[in-house]
Short mmCIF file of C-alpha atoms and ligand atoms in Angstrom, two decimals:
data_model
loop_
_atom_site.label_atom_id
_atom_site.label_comp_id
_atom_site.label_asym_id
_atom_site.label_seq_id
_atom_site.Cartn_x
_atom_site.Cartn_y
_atom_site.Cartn_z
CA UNK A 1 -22.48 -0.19 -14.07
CA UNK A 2 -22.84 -4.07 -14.87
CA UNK A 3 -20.42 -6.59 -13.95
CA UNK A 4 -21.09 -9.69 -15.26
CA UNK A 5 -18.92 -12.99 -14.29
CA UNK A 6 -17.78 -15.02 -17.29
CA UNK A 7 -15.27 -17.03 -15.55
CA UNK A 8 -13.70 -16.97 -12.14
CA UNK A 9 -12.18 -20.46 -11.70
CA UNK A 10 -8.43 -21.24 -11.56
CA UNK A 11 -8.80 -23.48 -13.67
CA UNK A 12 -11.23 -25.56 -16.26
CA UNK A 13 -13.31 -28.55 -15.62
CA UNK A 14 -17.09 -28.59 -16.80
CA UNK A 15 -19.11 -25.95 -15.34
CA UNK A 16 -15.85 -23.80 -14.76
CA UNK A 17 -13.97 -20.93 -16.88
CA UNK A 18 -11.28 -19.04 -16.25
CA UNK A 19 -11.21 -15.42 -15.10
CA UNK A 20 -12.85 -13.10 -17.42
CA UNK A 21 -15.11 -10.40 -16.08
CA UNK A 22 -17.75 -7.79 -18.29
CA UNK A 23 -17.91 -4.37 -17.55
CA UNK A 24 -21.21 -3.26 -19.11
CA UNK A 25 -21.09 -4.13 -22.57
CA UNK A 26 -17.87 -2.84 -23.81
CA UNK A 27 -14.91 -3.32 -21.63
CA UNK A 28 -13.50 -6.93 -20.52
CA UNK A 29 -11.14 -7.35 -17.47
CA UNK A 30 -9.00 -10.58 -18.55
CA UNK A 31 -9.87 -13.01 -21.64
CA UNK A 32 -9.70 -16.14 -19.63
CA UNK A 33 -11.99 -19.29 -21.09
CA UNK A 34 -15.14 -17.81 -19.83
CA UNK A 35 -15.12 -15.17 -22.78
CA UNK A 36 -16.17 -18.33 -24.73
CA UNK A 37 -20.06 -18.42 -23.54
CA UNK A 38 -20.53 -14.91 -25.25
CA UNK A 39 -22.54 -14.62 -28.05
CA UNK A 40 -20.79 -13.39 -31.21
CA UNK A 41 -22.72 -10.07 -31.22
CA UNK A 42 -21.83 -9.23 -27.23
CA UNK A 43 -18.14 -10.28 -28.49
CA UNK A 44 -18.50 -7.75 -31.34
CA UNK A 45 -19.71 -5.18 -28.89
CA UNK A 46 -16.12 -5.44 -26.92
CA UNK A 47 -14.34 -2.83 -27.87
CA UNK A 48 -11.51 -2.30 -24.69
CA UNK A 49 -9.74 -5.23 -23.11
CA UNK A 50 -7.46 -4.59 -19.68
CA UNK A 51 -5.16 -7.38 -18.86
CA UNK A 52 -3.93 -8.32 -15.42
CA UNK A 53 -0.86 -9.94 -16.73
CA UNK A 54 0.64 -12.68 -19.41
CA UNK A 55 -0.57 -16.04 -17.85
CA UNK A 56 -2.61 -18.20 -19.85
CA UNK A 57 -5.66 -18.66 -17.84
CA UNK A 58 -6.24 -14.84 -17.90
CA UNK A 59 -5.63 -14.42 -21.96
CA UNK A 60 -6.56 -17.97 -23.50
CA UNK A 61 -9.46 -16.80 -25.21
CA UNK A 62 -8.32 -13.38 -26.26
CA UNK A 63 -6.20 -14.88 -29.81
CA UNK A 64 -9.72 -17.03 -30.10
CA UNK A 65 -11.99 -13.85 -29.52
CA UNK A 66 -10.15 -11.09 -31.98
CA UNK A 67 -10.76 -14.39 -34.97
CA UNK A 68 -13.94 -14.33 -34.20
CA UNK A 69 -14.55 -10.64 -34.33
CA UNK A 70 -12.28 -9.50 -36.65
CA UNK A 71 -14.13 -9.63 -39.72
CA UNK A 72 -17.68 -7.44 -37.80
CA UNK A 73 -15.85 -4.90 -36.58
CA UNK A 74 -14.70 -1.31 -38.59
CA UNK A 75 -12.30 -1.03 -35.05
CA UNK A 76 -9.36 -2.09 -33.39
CA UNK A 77 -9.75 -3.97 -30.27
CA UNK A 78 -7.69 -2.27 -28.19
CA UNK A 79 -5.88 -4.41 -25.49
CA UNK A 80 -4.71 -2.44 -22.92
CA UNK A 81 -1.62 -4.16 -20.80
CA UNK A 82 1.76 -3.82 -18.88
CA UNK A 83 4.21 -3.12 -21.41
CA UNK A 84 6.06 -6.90 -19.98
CA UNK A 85 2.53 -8.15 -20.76
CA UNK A 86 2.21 -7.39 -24.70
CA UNK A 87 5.97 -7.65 -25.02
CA UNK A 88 4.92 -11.32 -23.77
CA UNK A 89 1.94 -11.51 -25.95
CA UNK A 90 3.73 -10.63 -28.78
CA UNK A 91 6.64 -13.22 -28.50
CA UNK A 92 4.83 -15.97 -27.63
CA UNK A 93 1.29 -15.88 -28.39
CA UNK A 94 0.85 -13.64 -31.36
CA UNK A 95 4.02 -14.68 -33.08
CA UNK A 96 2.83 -15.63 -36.70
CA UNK A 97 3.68 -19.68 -35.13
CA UNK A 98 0.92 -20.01 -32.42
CA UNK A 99 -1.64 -17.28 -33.90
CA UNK A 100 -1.29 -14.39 -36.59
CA UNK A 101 -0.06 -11.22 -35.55
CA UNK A 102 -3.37 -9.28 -35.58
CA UNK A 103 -1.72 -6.13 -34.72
CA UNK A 104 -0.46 -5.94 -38.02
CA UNK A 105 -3.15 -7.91 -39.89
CA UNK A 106 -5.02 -6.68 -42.19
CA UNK A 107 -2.71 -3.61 -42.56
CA UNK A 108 -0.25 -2.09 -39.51
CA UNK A 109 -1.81 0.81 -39.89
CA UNK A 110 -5.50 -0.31 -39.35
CA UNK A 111 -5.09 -3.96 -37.69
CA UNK A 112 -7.34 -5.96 -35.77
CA UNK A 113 -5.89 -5.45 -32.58
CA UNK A 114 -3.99 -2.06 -30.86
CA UNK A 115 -2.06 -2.73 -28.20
CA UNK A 116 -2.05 -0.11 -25.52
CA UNK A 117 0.33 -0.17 -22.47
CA UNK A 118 -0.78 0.97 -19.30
CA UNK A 119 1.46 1.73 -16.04
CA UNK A 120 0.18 0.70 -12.41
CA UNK A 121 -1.04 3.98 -10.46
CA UNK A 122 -2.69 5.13 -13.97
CA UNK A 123 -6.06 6.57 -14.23
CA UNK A 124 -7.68 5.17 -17.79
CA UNK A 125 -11.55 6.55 -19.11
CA UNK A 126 -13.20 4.53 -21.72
CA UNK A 127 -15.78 4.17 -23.21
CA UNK A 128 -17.39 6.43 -20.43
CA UNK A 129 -15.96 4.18 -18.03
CA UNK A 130 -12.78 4.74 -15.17
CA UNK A 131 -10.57 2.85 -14.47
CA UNK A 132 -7.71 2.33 -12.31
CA UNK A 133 -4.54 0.14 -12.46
CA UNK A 134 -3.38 -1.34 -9.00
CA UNK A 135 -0.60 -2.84 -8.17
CA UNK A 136 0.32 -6.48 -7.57
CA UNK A 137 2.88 -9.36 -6.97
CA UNK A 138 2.54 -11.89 -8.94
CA UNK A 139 5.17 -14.56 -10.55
CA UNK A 140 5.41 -12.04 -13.51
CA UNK A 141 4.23 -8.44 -14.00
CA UNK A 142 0.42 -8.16 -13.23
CA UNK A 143 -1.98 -5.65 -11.93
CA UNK A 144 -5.11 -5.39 -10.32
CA UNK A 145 -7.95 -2.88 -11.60
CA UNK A 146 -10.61 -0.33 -9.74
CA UNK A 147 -13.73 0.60 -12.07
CA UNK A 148 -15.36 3.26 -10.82
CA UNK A 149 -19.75 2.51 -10.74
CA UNK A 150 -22.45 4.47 -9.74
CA UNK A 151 -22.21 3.33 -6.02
CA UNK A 152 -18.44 3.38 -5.58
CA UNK A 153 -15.42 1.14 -7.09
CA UNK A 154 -15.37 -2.77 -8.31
CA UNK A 155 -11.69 -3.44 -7.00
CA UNK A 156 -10.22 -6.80 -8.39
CA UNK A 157 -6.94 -7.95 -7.21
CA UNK A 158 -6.32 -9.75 -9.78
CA UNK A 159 -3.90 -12.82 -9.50
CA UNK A 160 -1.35 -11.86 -6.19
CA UNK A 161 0.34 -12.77 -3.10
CA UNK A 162 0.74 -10.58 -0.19
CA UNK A 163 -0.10 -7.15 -1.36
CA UNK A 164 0.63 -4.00 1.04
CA UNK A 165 0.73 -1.78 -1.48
CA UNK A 166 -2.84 -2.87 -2.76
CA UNK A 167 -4.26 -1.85 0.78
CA UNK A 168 -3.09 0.90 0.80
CA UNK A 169 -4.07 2.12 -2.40
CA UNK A 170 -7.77 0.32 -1.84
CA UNK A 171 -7.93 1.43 1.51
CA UNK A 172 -8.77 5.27 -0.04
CA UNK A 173 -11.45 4.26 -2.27
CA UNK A 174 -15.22 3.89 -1.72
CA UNK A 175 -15.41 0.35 -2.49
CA UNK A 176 -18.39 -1.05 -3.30
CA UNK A 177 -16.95 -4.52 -4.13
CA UNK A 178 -14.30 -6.37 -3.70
CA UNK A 179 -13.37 -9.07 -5.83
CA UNK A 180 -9.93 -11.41 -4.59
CA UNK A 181 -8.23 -14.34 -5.32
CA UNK A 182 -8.05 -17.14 -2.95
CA UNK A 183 -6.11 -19.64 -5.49
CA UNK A 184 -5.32 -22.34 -3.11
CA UNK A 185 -6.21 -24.00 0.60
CA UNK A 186 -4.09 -23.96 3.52
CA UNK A 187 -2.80 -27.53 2.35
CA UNK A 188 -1.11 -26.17 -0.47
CA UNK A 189 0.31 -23.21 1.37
CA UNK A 190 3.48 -23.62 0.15
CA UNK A 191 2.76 -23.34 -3.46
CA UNK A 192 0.82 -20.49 -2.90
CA UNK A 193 3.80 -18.73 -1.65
CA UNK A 194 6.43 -20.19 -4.48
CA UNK A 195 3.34 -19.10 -6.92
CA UNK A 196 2.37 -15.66 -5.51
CA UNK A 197 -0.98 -16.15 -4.93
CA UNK A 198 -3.06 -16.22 -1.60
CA UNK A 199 -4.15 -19.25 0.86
CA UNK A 200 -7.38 -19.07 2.58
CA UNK A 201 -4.94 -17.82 5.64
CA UNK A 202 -3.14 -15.25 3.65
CA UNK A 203 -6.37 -13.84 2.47
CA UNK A 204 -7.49 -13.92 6.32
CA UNK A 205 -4.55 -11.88 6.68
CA UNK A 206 -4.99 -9.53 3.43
CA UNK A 207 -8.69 -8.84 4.75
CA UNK A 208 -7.36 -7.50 7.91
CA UNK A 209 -5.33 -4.94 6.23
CA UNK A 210 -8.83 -3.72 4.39
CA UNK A 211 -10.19 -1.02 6.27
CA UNK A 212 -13.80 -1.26 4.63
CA UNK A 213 -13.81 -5.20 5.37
CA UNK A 214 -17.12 -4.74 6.93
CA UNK A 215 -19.08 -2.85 4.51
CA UNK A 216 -18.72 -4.11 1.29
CA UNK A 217 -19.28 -7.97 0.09
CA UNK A 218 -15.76 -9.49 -0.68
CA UNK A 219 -15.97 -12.15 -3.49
CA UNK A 220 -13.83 -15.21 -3.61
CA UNK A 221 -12.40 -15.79 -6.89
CA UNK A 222 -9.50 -17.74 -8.63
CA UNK A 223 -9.91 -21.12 -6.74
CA UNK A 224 -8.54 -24.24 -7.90
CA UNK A 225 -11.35 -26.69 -9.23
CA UNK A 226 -9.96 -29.36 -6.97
CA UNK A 227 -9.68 -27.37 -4.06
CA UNK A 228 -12.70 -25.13 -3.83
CA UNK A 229 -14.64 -27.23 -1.24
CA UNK A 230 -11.33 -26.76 1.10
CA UNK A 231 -10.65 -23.00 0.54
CA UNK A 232 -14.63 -22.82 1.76
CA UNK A 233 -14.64 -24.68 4.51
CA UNK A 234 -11.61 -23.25 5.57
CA UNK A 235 -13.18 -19.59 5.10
CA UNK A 236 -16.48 -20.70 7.12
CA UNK A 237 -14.00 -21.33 10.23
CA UNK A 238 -12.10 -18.00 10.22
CA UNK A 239 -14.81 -16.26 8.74
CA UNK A 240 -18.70 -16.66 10.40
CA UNK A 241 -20.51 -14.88 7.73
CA UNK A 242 -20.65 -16.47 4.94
CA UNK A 243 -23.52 -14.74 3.10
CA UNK A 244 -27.15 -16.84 4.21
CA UNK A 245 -24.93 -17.62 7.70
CA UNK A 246 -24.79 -15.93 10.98
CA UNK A 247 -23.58 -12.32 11.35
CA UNK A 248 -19.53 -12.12 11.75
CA UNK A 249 -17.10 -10.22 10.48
CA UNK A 250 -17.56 -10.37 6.41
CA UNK A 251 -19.97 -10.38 3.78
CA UNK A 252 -17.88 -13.08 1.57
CA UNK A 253 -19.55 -14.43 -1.31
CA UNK A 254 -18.35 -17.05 -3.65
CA UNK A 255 -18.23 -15.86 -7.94
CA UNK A 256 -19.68 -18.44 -10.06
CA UNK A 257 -19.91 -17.70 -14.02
CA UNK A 258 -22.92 -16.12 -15.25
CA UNK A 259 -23.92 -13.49 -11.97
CA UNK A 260 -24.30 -10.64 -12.91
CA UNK A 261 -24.22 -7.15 -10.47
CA UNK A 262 -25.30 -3.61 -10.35
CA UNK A 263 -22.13 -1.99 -9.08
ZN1 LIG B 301 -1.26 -15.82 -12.78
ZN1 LIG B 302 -4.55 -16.95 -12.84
#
């Protein structure tokens, strides 16, 4: 299985998009800004798109995407969501005002778009693919995902504060990857609690609840343009291996846009 990074930044500036990840050529894990440096044929190709939850740096491109695709493809896209999350979608996003309501354009019965809802603890196969939905606490409903490759799970947190029940749930797969969200530094620890996302501390914290924290490279995603260099630094010094630095504790690795892995 490939994953390939369209966006992993917590915002945009040039040279970063926001989260979107490819799972071999058919499946998308959020529609954040990244989405945008596909070519319209690997956008055609997209048939399944899981959600982590409503907020706009995670779907901004999806309304974009389906115009662009609509037309090429004898399918619906089917967006697969928390039932809060497509509710959401469908008030405020695809509301006839901000875009058209693809899920009933051209026809309700054969639309652009299918909207699929999905419950956290659920086991989905697509396209020849399996995935999990796990659980997370975010400012509004979200999830994190498990795809199952050929040398054990991709596990995404997707965006989250403290997480227990995550661990626990991770903590019984054979992960081959871990992909988390470190949104802000320790400076803005604060908002990273009133936001529910993790500090480079609380992620210190969340990695010592993750019994395979040794063994599999942990990827840093979701930082804040303006506050990556921090969040790094601030990693380096509760963390000693850094991948090219000296052995420690973790293999943590930093996502940026356009790698690409063999999972
Ligand atoms: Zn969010
Ligand atoms: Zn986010």
């Amino acid at each position: 299985m490939k994953i390939r990074v369209l966006g992993c930044s917590g915002a945009i500036s040039q040279g970063c998009r926001t989260t979107s990840f490819l799972v071999d050529e058919s499946i998308l894990i959020d529609a954040g800004t990244g989405v945008g440096d596909l070519t319209l044929a690997e956008m055609v190709a997209i048939d399944h798109v899981f959600l982590t939850h409503s907020h706009l740096d995670h779907i901004a491109a999806l309304p974009l995407m389906i115009d662009s695709v609509a037309a090429l493809r004898s399918a619906p896209l089917q967006v697969h969501a928390l039932p809060e999350t497509i509710v959401a979608l469908r008030t405020h996003v695809f509301n006839d005002v901000i875009w058209p309501d693809f899920s009933r354009i051209p026809s309700s019965a054969a639309p652009f778009v299918r909207f699929v809802p999905l419950a956290t603890g659920e086991v989905r196969q697509v396209a020849g693919t399996t995935l999990e939905v796990l659980p997370a606490d975010h400012t509004v409903p979200a999830v994190g995902y498990a795809v199952q490759g050929e040398r054990g799970w991709w596990v995404f947190s997707g965006d989250t504060g403290r997480n227990p029940a995550f661990w626990k749930r991770v903590n019984a797969l054979p992960v081959a990857m871990l992909v988390i969200e470190t949104a802000f530094s320790n400076r803005e620890r604060a908002l990273a609690e009133r936001s529910k996302h993790l500090s480079s501390d609380s992620l210190a914290l969340e990695l010592a609840q993750f019994e395979r924290a040794s063994e599999c490279p942990i990827c840093i995603t979701h930082t804040k343009p303006s506050e990556t260099r921090l969040i790094y630094e601030e990693v380096c010094r509760f963390d000693a291996r850094v991948t090219g630095g000296t052995p420690g504790t973790h293999d943590i690795r930093w996502l940026e846009a356009g790698q690409v892995f063999d999972v």
